[in-house]
Amino acid sequence: MSDVNRKVLEEKAIAPPEGFRERALVGSLAEYERMYRWALEDAEGYWREQAKLLDWFEEPKEILEWELPHAKWFVGGKLNVSYNCLDRHLAKRGDKTAILWESEDGKATAISYHELHASVCRFANVLQSLGVKAGDPVAVYLPMIPELPVVLLACARIGAVHSVVFGGFSSVALADRIRDCKPKVVITADGGYRRGRIVPLKATTDQAIESCPSVQQVVVVRRTGEAIAWKDGRDIWFHELVARASENCPATAFDSEQPLYILYTSGTTGKPKGVQHTSAGYLLQCAWSTRLIFDLREEDVYWCTADIGWVTGHSYIVYGPLANGATVVMYEGAPDQPAKDRFWEIIEKHRVTILYTSPTAIRAFMAWGREWPDRHDLSSLRLLGSVGEPINPAAWKWYSEAIGKNRCPIVDTWWQTETGSILISPLPGATPAKPGSATKPLPGIAPRVVNQDGEPTKPGETGYLVIEKPWPSMLRTIYGDDERFRRDYWQRIPGVYFTGDAAQQDADGYFWVLGRVDDVIKVAGHRLSTMEIESALVSHKAVAEAAVVARPDEVKGEAVVAFVTLRSGEKPGNELHQQISDHVATTIGTIARPAEIHFAQALPKTRSGKIMRRLLRELAQKGNVTGDVTSLEDLSVIEHLARAKGMDEG
Ligand code: WT7
């Protein structure tokens, strides 16, 4: 953990802005502490009370059934997730805008709760007509268009289990994820727009399902209108199906633990893991945390800039905000399309009040300069959020000043695909902020920083971040691999949930999350597995061996550095370099493209043949190696590598 052992504790606490605190849902630290104590002393009572945020068809009989590592929340309760996000709002706010969709080319479409409800009902009927039943998986590979939340809520309505694959993933990555959960139906689009260019989603889907025998039907949303290949009998247009479908689709009651979705995320092996979330606990904790952390009010215009292909979009574009009846902005495109002020233009145009984005985006805005936000009226903003990676104090301060004009609190929210919802975050009207710290756990959440024996660390000492008790939105298992679920999360430090993050707690009890301790890296907030990139590299015909490490990057947080050895007869050079880089992009997606590829004669290995990634990391980060090399098999390897790296840099 040495490379995350940096000093983080010098920041002073900044009280919530006065004007904000007065009107906040939770307006003092004492109030937060009271809630925290209640949840600590009487977890079941606390969650029973919070469960009133949802509409139940049948009240839960028992709050928690916990048999480590398996939790069942709100046992015996019955509800419908889509009913909670739609139907129950119709009487009170049916004409309120649910989704305010901004296309990349600048057109805005407001979709009311009534309209969203009707679209979801129609598509739920479509799914049923295609033979999709409760419990069946449905793969979704769509751009950021309104049909995406419609599809998710339609699945939820009939108890089908969506598996969304981020539209930036390649056909190989898509195929891996489809083969794992074996859906009969895939929902995609003819294409999507990214910086004015077309992303050919249907062509990628066609290629992927060549190796996915489970798929019988491909539903295609028309977005670009470009010509696409068509397979009669398998491919069907979304708009033709919904035109024929009825708007009447009563919400049926499902068990609290009805699976809601699978979302694949990167782990420490080459195989992505299907994180399994279920219904009531997940929805409740999303709804509850959205309200508390974003201090959500009826009149807010809330914008989370994530893609729905990631968990942030699932929890904080779709389920959390819609369960609260909020108005959600959804943007199709890139932050610099057509110019570097697109975000600020959207905020001004729609009078956005809450902005939730990533440190990588903030650092990019910083690099682009203040003239871009300064051109726009951002006075509608009242709260800012950050998620996905540690935010460095400089970026935090820039965000606060340039965007929040020092009026808006910032919530630095820590969580994971696995946790389902935010676990550590300030409450904006209560918790004094420290730039770079996600501050304190939400009520009901018991994080600890421990050493490898599970013993608590002292303030300021780096350790592993673990969570001591179950929480409603926690993952229930890894789809099809409960053994991996136990091994990865519950056996590293027995009895507690292992997050894979390094952290420190300071003397005030604030949490400082420092980064991953496993082979997971975070590039622009996207979670990648070094092993997955290594297997993509060695699947190139010229590559014999590969090792991937991360180095810090000014904007993206981390960048991918690859060391490869070539098969005999292959010549290193620019052309091969490009080919290998493209190969990674087409095998996984452009997000995994290495920032650097170094050709090596050999990789440093221990006597037992393990690649010494620690040395490579040092080499990638500092350009030379000073650490302990006593177990290195052939010392000259490191010299060669350092020289080769120096050469292709010079
Ligand atoms: C990992 C989870 C959180 C939803 C989107 C990403 C890192 C996340 C923070 C934060 C420091 C953070 C952790 C975590 N991370 N938020 N506020 N401060 N680190 O979900 O792809 O599952 O990644 O992102 O390393 O383990 P994910």
XYZ file of C-alpha atoms and ligand atoms in Angstrom, residues 265 310-312 386-391 412-418 438 499-501 513-516 522 525-527, ligand 1:
56
model
C -17.699 -4.332 -13.016
C -22.395 2.826 -14.916
C -23.833 2.383 -11.454
C -23.892 6.133 -10.815
C -18.388 14.631 -6.856
C -18.050 10.882 -7.359
C -15.940 8.063 -8.735
C -12.394 8.743 -7.531
C -10.631 10.773 -4.901
C -10.939 14.490 -5.566
C -17.775 14.239 -2.093
C -19.586 10.925 -2.223
C -17.809 7.605 -1.715
C -19.388 4.371 -2.853
C -19.000 1.498 -5.322
C -20.952 -0.530 -7.862
C -21.185 -3.138 -5.127
C -15.641 12.084 1.748
C -13.980 -2.572 -0.224
C -10.614 -2.930 -1.985
C -9.793 0.678 -1.073
C -10.169 7.323 0.653
C -6.834 7.029 -1.095
C -7.368 4.569 -3.932
C -7.457 0.870 -4.711
C -9.475 4.102 -12.091
C -13.316 7.408 -12.898
C -13.875 4.276 -14.998
C -13.040 1.099 -13.238
C -14.357 2.823 -6.567
C -15.693 2.279 -7.002
C -19.012 5.286 -6.870
C -19.809 5.020 -8.052
C -19.037 5.162 -9.309
C -17.796 4.337 -9.319
C -13.480 4.916 -6.036
C -15.596 6.234 -5.753
C -14.922 7.874 -4.516
C -14.703 9.039 -3.717
C -12.485 8.356 -3.445
C -13.836 7.014 -4.732
C -13.082 3.922 -4.978
C -14.145 2.853 -5.087
N -14.286 6.011 -5.516
N -15.985 7.366 -5.175
N -15.681 9.920 -3.487
N -13.466 9.230 -3.205
N -12.615 7.256 -4.197
O -18.070 3.040 -8.906
O -16.685 1.927 -10.637
O -17.615 0.648 -8.670
O -15.740 2.297 -8.404
O -14.243 4.184 -6.992
O -11.833 3.397 -5.297
O -13.747 1.597 -4.606
P -17.048 1.905 -9.207
